[in-house]
Coordinates of C-alpha atoms and ligand atoms in Angstrom, one line a residue:
M7 CA 58.7 179.3 119.5
T8 CA 57.8 181.8 122.2
K9 CA 56.8 185.4 121.3
S10 CA 60.4 186.5 121.3
G11 CA 61.2 183.8 118.8
S12 CA 63.2 181.5 121.2
A13 CA 62.4 177.8 121.8
V14 CA 59.6 177.1 124.2
K15 CA 61.0 175.9 127.6
V16 CA 59.4 172.9 129.2
L17 CA 60.2 171.1 132.4
F18 CA 59.2 167.4 132.3
V19 CA 58.2 166.4 135.8
T20 CA 58.3 162.6 136.1
T21 CA 58.7 160.0 138.8
E22 CA 60.0 157.3 136.3
L23 CA 62.8 157.6 133.9
A24 CA 64.1 154.7 131.8
P25 CA 66.7 153.3 132.1
F26 CA 67.3 154.5 135.6
S27 CA 63.9 154.1 137.2
K28 CA 61.1 152.3 135.3
V29 CA 58.1 150.4 136.4
G30 CA 56.2 150.5 133.1
G31 CA 55.6 152.5 130.0
L32 CA 55.8 155.9 131.7
G33 CA 59.5 155.3 132.3
D34 CA 60.0 154.5 128.6
V35 CA 58.1 157.6 127.5
A36 CA 60.0 159.9 129.9
G37 CA 63.3 158.3 128.7
S38 CA 62.6 158.9 125.0
L39 CA 60.1 161.7 124.3
P40 CA 62.3 164.5 125.6
K41 CA 65.1 163.6 123.3
A42 CA 62.7 163.7 120.3
L43 CA 61.3 167.0 121.6
R44 CA 64.8 168.6 121.7
Q45 CA 65.3 167.4 118.1
A46 CA 62.0 169.1 117.3
G47 CA 63.4 172.4 118.7
V48 CA 61.8 172.4 122.2
D49 CA 64.1 173.3 125.1
V50 CA 62.9 170.5 127.3
R51 CA 64.6 169.4 130.6
V52 CA 63.7 166.6 133.0
V53 CA 63.4 166.5 136.7
T54 CA 62.9 163.2 138.6
P55 CA 63.5 161.8 142.1
A56 CA 66.7 160.0 142.8
W57 CA 64.9 156.9 144.2
P58 CA 67.1 154.3 145.9
G59 CA 69.6 152.9 143.3
V60 CA 69.0 155.5 140.7
L61 CA 72.2 157.5 141.1
E62 CA 74.2 154.2 141.1
R63 CA 72.6 153.2 137.9
V64 CA 73.3 156.6 136.4
A65 CA 77.0 156.2 137.4
A66 CA 77.1 152.6 136.0
S67 CA 75.7 153.8 132.7
G68 CA 78.8 156.1 132.3
V69 CA 76.7 159.3 132.3
K70 CA 78.6 162.1 134.1
T71 CA 77.0 164.0 136.8
T72 CA 77.6 167.3 138.6
T73 CA 76.1 168.5 141.9
I74 CA 74.5 172.0 141.6
K75 CA 75.7 174.3 144.3
T76 CA 72.3 175.5 145.4
K77 CA 69.8 173.1 146.9
V78 CA 66.0 173.2 146.4
Y79 CA 63.7 173.8 149.4
A80 CA 60.0 173.2 149.7
A81 CA 57.8 173.9 152.7
Y82 CA 55.5 171.0 153.6
D83 CA 53.9 170.0 156.8
W84 CA 55.5 172.9 158.7
R85 CA 58.9 171.7 157.7
I86 CA 61.5 172.6 155.1
H87 CA 62.2 169.7 152.8
S88 CA 65.5 170.1 151.0
A89 CA 67.0 168.2 148.1
T90 CA 70.4 168.2 146.4
V91 CA 70.2 168.7 142.7
I92 CA 72.4 166.3 140.6
K93 CA 72.6 167.4 137.0
A94 CA 73.3 165.0 134.1
D95 CA 73.3 165.1 130.4
V96 CA 71.3 162.0 129.4
K97 CA 71.5 161.6 125.7
G98 CA 71.6 165.3 125.2
V99 CA 68.7 166.0 127.6
P100 CA 69.6 168.1 130.7
T101 CA 68.3 166.0 133.5
Y102 CA 68.0 166.9 137.2
F103 CA 67.9 164.1 139.9
L104 CA 66.6 165.3 143.2
N105 CA 68.4 163.5 146.0
A106 CA 66.6 163.7 149.4
E107 CA 65.4 161.8 152.4
D108 CA 61.9 162.0 151.0
Y109 CA 62.8 159.6 148.2
S110 CA 64.6 157.0 150.2
G111 CA 61.6 154.6 150.4
D112 CA 60.0 152.3 147.8
M113 CA 59.3 154.1 144.5
Y114 CA 55.5 153.5 144.6
P115 CA 53.7 152.7 147.9
S116 CA 51.4 149.7 148.0
Q117 CA 49.0 151.7 150.3
L118 CA 48.3 155.3 149.7
N119 CA 47.7 157.6 152.7
Y120 CA 49.0 161.0 153.9
W121 CA 52.4 159.7 154.7
T122 CA 53.0 157.7 151.6
A123 CA 51.6 160.4 149.3
S124 CA 53.7 163.2 150.9
P125 CA 56.9 162.5 148.9
F126 CA 55.0 163.1 145.7
A127 CA 53.7 166.5 146.9
V128 CA 57.2 167.4 148.1
F129 CA 58.7 166.4 144.7
C130 CA 56.2 168.7 142.8
M131 CA 57.0 171.7 145.0
Q132 CA 60.8 171.0 144.7
A133 CA 60.3 170.9 140.9
L134 CA 58.5 174.3 141.2
E135 CA 61.6 175.6 143.1
L136 CA 64.2 174.3 140.7
K137 CA 64.3 177.3 138.5
D138 CA 66.4 179.4 140.8
A139 CA 68.9 176.6 141.5
I140 CA 69.5 175.9 137.8
E141 CA 69.0 179.5 136.6
W142 CA 66.5 178.4 133.9
E143 CA 62.8 179.1 134.1
P144 CA 60.4 176.9 132.2
D145 CA 57.4 178.3 130.3
I146 CA 55.5 175.1 131.0
Y147 CA 55.6 172.4 133.6
H148 CA 54.7 169.1 131.9
C149 CA 53.4 166.5 134.5
H150 CA 52.7 162.8 134.2
D151 CA 50.1 160.8 136.0
W152 CA 48.9 161.2 139.6
T153 CA 52.5 161.1 141.0
S154 CA 53.2 164.6 139.6
A155 CA 49.5 165.8 139.6
F156 CA 50.1 167.9 142.7
L157 CA 52.1 170.4 140.6
P158 CA 49.1 171.8 138.6
C159 CA 47.1 171.7 141.9
A160 CA 49.8 173.8 143.6
L161 CA 49.9 176.3 140.7
A162 CA 46.1 176.7 140.9
W163 CA 45.4 176.5 144.7
H164 CA 48.6 176.7 146.8
R165 CA 48.8 179.8 149.0
H166 CA 52.2 180.7 147.6
Y167 CA 52.5 179.1 144.1
R168 CA 49.1 180.2 142.8
Q169 CA 50.5 183.8 142.7
R170 CA 52.9 182.7 139.9
G171 CA 50.4 182.2 137.1
D172 CA 52.6 179.5 135.5
K173 CA 51.2 177.0 133.0
S174 CA 51.1 173.3 133.2
I175 CA 50.2 170.2 131.2
M176 CA 48.8 167.0 132.7
T177 CA 49.5 163.9 130.6
L178 CA 47.4 160.8 131.6
H179 CA 49.3 157.6 131.1
N180 CA 46.8 155.6 133.1
V181 CA 43.6 156.9 134.6
A182 CA 43.2 153.8 136.7
Y183 CA 45.7 155.2 139.2
Q184 CA 44.5 158.5 140.6
G185 CA 46.3 159.1 143.9
I186 CA 43.2 158.9 146.3
F187 CA 43.6 159.2 150.1
E188 CA 42.1 160.8 153.2
P189 CA 42.1 164.6 153.2
S190 CA 43.4 165.0 156.8
P191 CA 46.1 166.1 157.6
F192 CA 47.1 166.5 153.9
L193 CA 45.1 169.7 153.3
E194 CA 46.7 171.5 156.2
A195 CA 50.2 170.2 155.5
S196 CA 50.1 170.9 151.8
G197 CA 49.6 174.6 151.8
L198 CA 46.6 174.4 149.5
E199 CA 43.8 176.9 150.1
P200 CA 41.0 175.1 152.0
W201 CA 38.6 175.9 149.1
S202 CA 40.6 173.7 146.8
F203 CA 38.9 170.7 148.4
S204 CA 35.5 171.0 146.7
S205 CA 33.7 168.7 144.3
S206 CA 34.6 170.9 141.3
T207 CA 38.3 170.7 142.2
M208 CA 40.2 167.8 144.0
E209 CA 37.6 166.4 146.4
F210 CA 36.3 163.0 145.3
Y211 CA 33.7 161.2 147.4
G212 CA 35.2 162.7 150.6
Q213 CA 38.7 161.8 149.6
V214 CA 41.6 163.7 148.0
N215 CA 42.0 162.7 144.3
L216 CA 45.3 164.2 143.1
L217 CA 44.7 163.2 139.5
K218 CA 41.3 164.8 139.4
G219 CA 42.8 168.0 140.8
G220 CA 45.6 167.9 138.2
I221 CA 43.1 167.5 135.4
V222 CA 41.0 170.4 136.6
A223 CA 43.9 172.7 137.4
A224 CA 46.2 172.0 134.4
T225 CA 46.2 174.5 131.5
A226 CA 45.9 171.5 129.1
V227 CA 45.5 167.8 129.4
S228 CA 46.7 165.0 127.1
T229 CA 46.6 161.3 127.0
V230 CA 48.6 158.7 125.2
S231 CA 46.3 157.6 122.4
P232 CA 43.4 159.1 120.5
T233 CA 41.1 156.2 121.3
Y234 CA 41.9 156.3 125.0
A235 CA 41.1 160.1 125.0
N236 CA 37.6 159.2 123.9
E237 CA 37.2 156.1 126.1
I238 CA 38.0 157.9 129.3
Q239 CA 35.0 160.2 128.9
T240 CA 32.7 157.2 129.3
Y241 CA 31.5 155.7 132.6
E242 CA 32.3 152.2 131.3
S243 CA 36.0 153.1 131.2
T244 CA 36.7 155.5 134.1
R245 CA 33.6 155.3 136.3
E246 CA 33.2 158.3 138.6
L247 CA 36.1 160.3 137.0
S248 CA 34.5 160.1 133.5
G249 CA 32.2 163.1 134.2
I250 CA 35.2 165.3 135.0
L251 CA 37.0 164.2 131.9
Y252 CA 33.9 164.9 129.8
Q253 CA 33.6 168.4 131.4
Q254 CA 37.2 169.1 130.7
R255 CA 37.2 167.6 127.2
S256 CA 37.9 170.9 125.4
K257 CA 41.4 170.9 126.8
L258 CA 41.9 167.2 126.4
R259 CA 43.8 165.6 123.4
G260 CA 45.2 162.1 122.6
I261 CA 48.7 161.9 121.3
L262 CA 50.0 158.4 120.4
N263 CA 53.2 157.3 122.2
G264 CA 56.3 156.5 120.2
L265 CA 59.4 154.4 121.0
D266 CA 63.1 154.9 121.3
T267 CA 63.6 153.0 118.0
K268 CA 67.4 153.0 118.5
F269 CA 67.1 151.3 121.8
W270 CA 64.4 148.8 120.6
D271 CA 66.1 147.7 117.5
P272 CA 66.7 144.0 116.5
A273 CA 69.6 145.2 114.2
G274 CA 71.7 146.6 117.0
D275 CA 70.3 145.1 120.3
K276 CA 73.1 143.9 122.5
A277 CA 70.8 141.9 124.7
I278 CA 69.9 139.4 122.0
P279 CA 72.2 136.5 120.7
A280 CA 71.7 137.3 117.0
K281 CA 70.7 140.5 115.2
F282 CA 68.2 140.7 112.4
T283 CA 66.6 143.2 110.1
V284 CA 63.7 143.5 107.6
K285 CA 66.0 142.4 104.9
D286 CA 67.6 139.5 106.8
L287 CA 65.5 137.7 109.3
K288 CA 67.8 134.7 109.9
G289 CA 69.0 135.9 113.4
K290 CA 65.4 135.6 114.7
A291 CA 65.6 131.8 114.7
A292 CA 68.7 131.9 116.9
C293 CA 66.9 134.2 119.3
K294 CA 63.9 131.7 119.4
K295 CA 66.2 128.8 120.1
E296 CA 67.9 130.6 123.0
L297 CA 64.5 131.7 124.4
L298 CA 63.2 128.1 124.3
A299 CA 66.4 126.9 126.0
R300 CA 66.0 129.5 128.8
A301 CA 62.4 128.1 129.3
G302 CA 63.8 124.5 129.4
F303 CA 61.7 123.7 126.3
D304 CA 62.6 121.6 123.2
T305 CA 64.7 124.0 121.1
E306 CA 64.0 122.2 117.8
T307 CA 60.2 122.6 117.9
N308 CA 58.3 123.9 114.9
A309 CA 55.6 125.3 117.1
P310 CA 54.9 129.0 117.4
V311 CA 56.1 130.7 120.5
I312 CA 53.6 133.0 122.1
V313 CA 55.2 135.6 124.5
C314 CA 53.9 138.1 127.0
V315 CA 56.0 140.8 128.7
S316 CA 53.9 142.6 131.2
R317 CA 53.1 143.9 134.6
L318 CA 50.8 141.3 136.0
V319 CA 47.9 143.5 137.0
E320 CA 44.1 143.3 136.3
Q321 CA 44.4 145.8 133.4
K322 CA 46.4 143.3 131.3
G323 CA 43.7 140.6 131.1
F324 CA 45.8 137.6 132.3
D325 CA 42.7 135.9 133.7
M326 CA 41.6 135.4 130.1
V327 CA 45.0 133.7 129.5
F328 CA 45.1 131.3 132.5
N329 CA 41.4 130.5 132.1
A330 CA 42.2 129.4 128.5
A331 CA 45.5 127.6 129.4
H332 CA 44.4 124.1 128.3
Q333 CA 43.0 125.5 125.0
I334 CA 46.3 127.4 124.4
A335 CA 48.3 124.2 125.1
E336 CA 46.0 122.2 122.7
T337 CA 46.9 124.5 119.8
G338 CA 50.5 123.1 120.1
A339 CA 51.9 126.6 120.7
K340 CA 54.3 127.4 123.5
L341 CA 53.4 130.2 125.9
L342 CA 56.1 132.1 127.7
I343 CA 55.2 134.9 130.1
L344 CA 57.6 137.4 131.8
G345 CA 56.1 139.5 134.5
S346 CA 55.4 140.2 138.1
G347 CA 52.6 141.9 140.0
N348 CA 49.5 140.7 141.8
D349 CA 49.7 137.4 143.6
W350 CA 46.4 136.1 142.3
I351 CA 47.6 136.5 138.7
E352 CA 51.0 135.0 139.4
N353 CA 49.4 132.1 141.1
G354 CA 46.9 131.6 138.2
I355 CA 49.7 131.5 135.7
M356 CA 51.9 129.2 137.8
K357 CA 49.0 126.8 138.1
A358 CA 48.5 126.9 134.4
A359 CA 52.2 126.2 133.9
E360 CA 52.1 123.3 136.3
E361 CA 49.1 121.8 134.5
N362 CA 50.7 122.2 131.1
P363 CA 54.4 121.3 131.5
G364 CA 56.4 121.8 128.3
S365 CA 53.8 124.2 127.0
I366 CA 53.5 127.1 129.4
K367 CA 56.2 128.8 131.4
L368 CA 56.3 131.8 133.7
F369 CA 59.5 133.9 134.2
K370 CA 58.6 135.7 137.4
G371 CA 60.1 139.1 137.9
Y372 CA 61.2 142.2 136.2
D373 CA 64.1 141.4 133.8
E374 CA 65.1 144.0 131.2
P375 CA 67.6 141.8 129.2
L376 CA 65.2 138.8 129.2
S377 CA 62.4 141.1 127.9
H378 CA 64.5 141.8 124.8
L379 CA 65.0 138.1 124.2
M380 CA 61.3 137.5 124.6
Y381 CA 60.5 140.3 122.0
A382 CA 63.1 138.9 119.6
G383 CA 62.6 135.2 120.1
G384 CA 58.8 135.1 120.1
D385 CA 56.5 134.5 117.1
I386 CA 53.3 135.9 118.6
F387 CA 53.0 138.6 121.2
L388 CA 49.8 138.3 123.3
M389 CA 48.3 141.4 124.9
P390 CA 44.6 140.9 125.8
S391 CA 44.3 144.1 127.8
V392 CA 41.0 145.0 129.5
F393 CA 42.0 148.6 128.9
E394 CA 45.2 150.0 127.5
P395 CA 45.9 153.8 127.4
C396 CA 48.5 153.2 124.7
G397 CA 50.7 150.2 125.2
L398 CA 54.3 150.1 124.1
S399 CA 54.9 146.3 124.3
Q400 CA 52.8 145.7 121.1
M401 CA 54.9 148.3 119.2
I402 CA 58.2 146.8 120.5
S403 CA 57.1 143.3 119.5
M404 CA 56.3 144.5 116.0
R405 CA 59.8 146.1 115.7
Y406 CA 61.2 142.6 116.5
G407 CA 58.9 140.8 113.9
T408 CA 56.8 139.3 116.7
V409 CA 53.1 139.5 115.5
P410 CA 50.7 141.0 118.1
V411 CA 47.4 139.4 119.1
V412 CA 45.6 142.1 121.0
R413 CA 42.2 143.3 122.2
E414 CA 40.8 146.2 120.3
V415 CA 41.0 148.8 123.1
G416 CA 42.7 152.1 123.7
G417 CA 46.1 152.5 122.0
L418 CA 46.1 148.9 120.9
R419 CA 43.2 149.9 118.6
D420 CA 45.3 152.7 117.2
T421 CA 48.4 150.6 116.5
V422 CA 47.4 147.0 115.7
F423 CA 45.2 146.3 112.7
D424 CA 43.7 142.9 111.9
V425 CA 45.3 141.1 108.9
D426 CA 41.9 139.8 107.9
R427 CA 40.4 143.2 107.2
P428 CA 40.0 143.8 103.4
E429 CA 42.9 146.3 103.5
G430 CA 45.1 143.9 105.5
G431 CA 47.0 144.7 108.7
N432 CA 49.9 143.9 111.0
G433 CA 48.4 141.6 113.7
F434 CA 45.3 139.8 115.0
T435 CA 42.6 141.6 117.1
F436 CA 39.5 140.7 119.0
L437 CA 36.9 142.8 120.8
T438 CA 35.0 140.6 123.3
C439 CA 36.7 140.8 126.6
D440 CA 36.8 137.1 127.5
S441 CA 38.8 133.9 126.8
D442 CA 36.6 133.0 123.9
G443 CA 37.3 136.3 122.2
M444 CA 41.0 136.0 122.8
M445 CA 41.1 132.4 121.6
W446 CA 39.3 133.3 118.4
A447 CA 42.1 135.7 117.5
L448 CA 44.9 133.5 118.9
R449 CA 43.8 130.4 117.0
R450 CA 43.7 132.4 113.8
A451 CA 47.3 133.5 114.5
V452 CA 48.5 130.0 115.3
E453 CA 46.8 128.5 112.2
R454 CA 48.3 131.2 110.0
Y455 CA 51.7 130.6 111.4
N456 CA 51.5 126.8 110.9
N457 CA 49.9 126.8 107.5
D458 CA 51.0 129.8 105.5
K459 CA 54.6 130.7 106.1
A460 CA 54.7 133.3 103.2
A461 CA 51.6 135.1 104.6
W462 CA 53.2 135.0 108.1
K463 CA 56.4 136.6 106.9
N464 CA 54.4 139.4 105.2
I465 CA 52.6 140.1 108.5
M466 CA 55.9 140.2 110.3
L467 CA 57.4 142.6 107.8
E468 CA 54.3 144.8 107.9
G469 CA 54.9 145.3 111.6
M470 CA 58.7 145.7 111.3
K471 CA 58.2 148.5 108.8
E472 CA 55.7 150.5 110.8
D473 CA 57.0 154.0 111.9
F474 CA 57.1 153.9 115.7
T475 CA 59.4 156.8 116.1
W476 CA 58.4 159.8 118.1
N477 CA 58.7 162.1 115.1
K478 CA 55.1 162.7 114.4
S479 CA 54.0 162.8 118.1
A480 CA 56.8 165.1 119.1
G481 CA 55.5 167.6 116.6
L482 CA 52.0 167.3 118.2
Y483 CA 53.4 167.9 121.7
K484 CA 55.4 170.9 120.4
Q485 CA 52.1 172.2 118.8
M486 CA 50.4 171.9 122.2
Y487 CA 53.2 173.7 124.0
E488 CA 53.1 176.5 121.5
E489 CA 49.3 176.8 121.6
I490 CA 49.2 177.2 125.4
N491 CA 52.3 179.4 125.5
S492 CA 51.0 181.9 123.1
Ligands
ADP3 P1 52.4 149.6 131.1 O1 53.1 150.9 131.1 O2 51.0 149.6 131.3 O3 53.1 148.6 132.0 P2 53.4 149.5 128.3 O4 53.2 148.5 127.2 O5 53.2 150.9 128.0 O6 52.6 149.0 129.6 O7 54.9 149.4 128.8 C1 55.5 148.4 129.5 C2 57.0 148.5 129.5 O8 57.5 147.8 130.6 C3 57.6 147.9 128.2 O9 58.8 148.5 127.9 C4 57.8 146.4 128.7 O10 58.9 145.8 128.0 C5 58.3 146.7 130.1 N1 58.0 145.6 131.1 C6 56.8 145.2 131.6 N2 57.0 144.1 132.4 C7 58.3 143.8 132.4 C8 59.1 142.8 133.0 N3 58.6 141.9 133.8 N4 60.4 142.8 132.7 C9 61.0 143.7 131.9 N5 60.3 144.6 131.3 C10 59.0 144.7 131.5
GLC4 C1 50.7 153.4 131.2 C2 49.8 152.6 130.3 C3 50.3 152.2 129.0 C4 51.1 153.3 128.3 C5 52.1 153.8 129.3 C6 53.0 155.0 128.7 O1 51.5 152.7 132.0 O2 49.2 151.5 131.0 O3 49.3 151.8 128.2 O4 51.7 152.9 127.1 O5 51.5 154.3 130.4 O6 52.2 156.1 128.3

């Protein structure tokens, strides 16, 4: 509540929004947390760029849109950048898509420099200008990752916006991506005061670091799990940025992500061939059969099916997987991986699949329906992340009765608990960041699956019964909003 007793008004500023634009978990969070926040009594609205294909996907989903009469304008690089504002009601959340020339390229650039970073700065300034066009003024701007980190920087250091005294929150979904590039000609073009480029603000070893600027400038900072909130203050985790995070720790908190548990629900999922529930697991066998058929594997096998659904990037620890490919195949288990990303990881997995035909298979690409079949048809979900701010995949897999095997790091540590602890758990975990560590946990899982079906069913049920809703965390976000708004 605000001082006047009305709901606190929050504008969610995000460059990904599931199901219209999603690269990873940020898209899922932006597509589900606002709905939970509205249910908790926060007047939250969402603004996001209309990247290529987004408005088509909105139309295809049946969501109705209206074009707002007034455009938004932002001054950047001595030019006025305008955007048309398309309003939609997405599951009860007022959502504004900004349609402009600036967002006509790839969603995320492979190389960051002044030109490729500019659309993100423009987006933040257009978000700051939105209030007049929609006749609704937020109390707080809630930004996510480096792609909207320019907004807190503008509120603190921009010649024009710093006069407004508005509040902002910076949520860190992944500190590995910081938005680092050459300062020239960005500083001139951006309208930031020249003194904003100092070691105590957004300067970082001679470069601009938007995330650093956002962290320093924001009124409050949060990240997506309590463990990651601690880890990022250490040099081992975030290198040069760890000192800044340590300095800023009094305004940093960790709030665990939740899931859209209606969307990720084996009892109602339209993308899987048979539904199942905690009380009736029968449908899961049909999903496994279909998945094995998709892989071209024997559908009658008794072997456990290990699945991975992931961006194929260094963070996710796939070198541990392909280095242990023969050992995994020797356990008798099948390994199915869905993902795309770095060539060296794709090549490593492809080689492992070629050397272990009938045991290992890579589905290359991003495929939402297939991801549902993987979660539903798998027995074991493997996620050996090197670091993991929160991780949603392990939670999704547990919803579908697929037992996670994960490294004890970040949000994985806050959500997966080893079954062999005295108090029991919902999965298998390991600490050492290498293939041996991973195989130690994976072998325990495969053996348990093969030799103790009753124990295995209990582990599955333990995961399926976990509360992965946003309810608790939405309350914590609301508390943060109210604290900084008082
Ligand atoms: P991250 O955000 O680091 O990628 P998360 O576990 O938080 O990891 O979220 C990943 C999300 O992206 C999950 O919803 C997962 O199902 C989805 N995902 C990742 N890779 C793919 C893929 N190749 N095809 C479909 N969905 C994918
Ligand atoms: C990032 C992280 C992931 C987290 C997601 C949503 O992409 O890598 O761990 O779950 O953001 O917060």
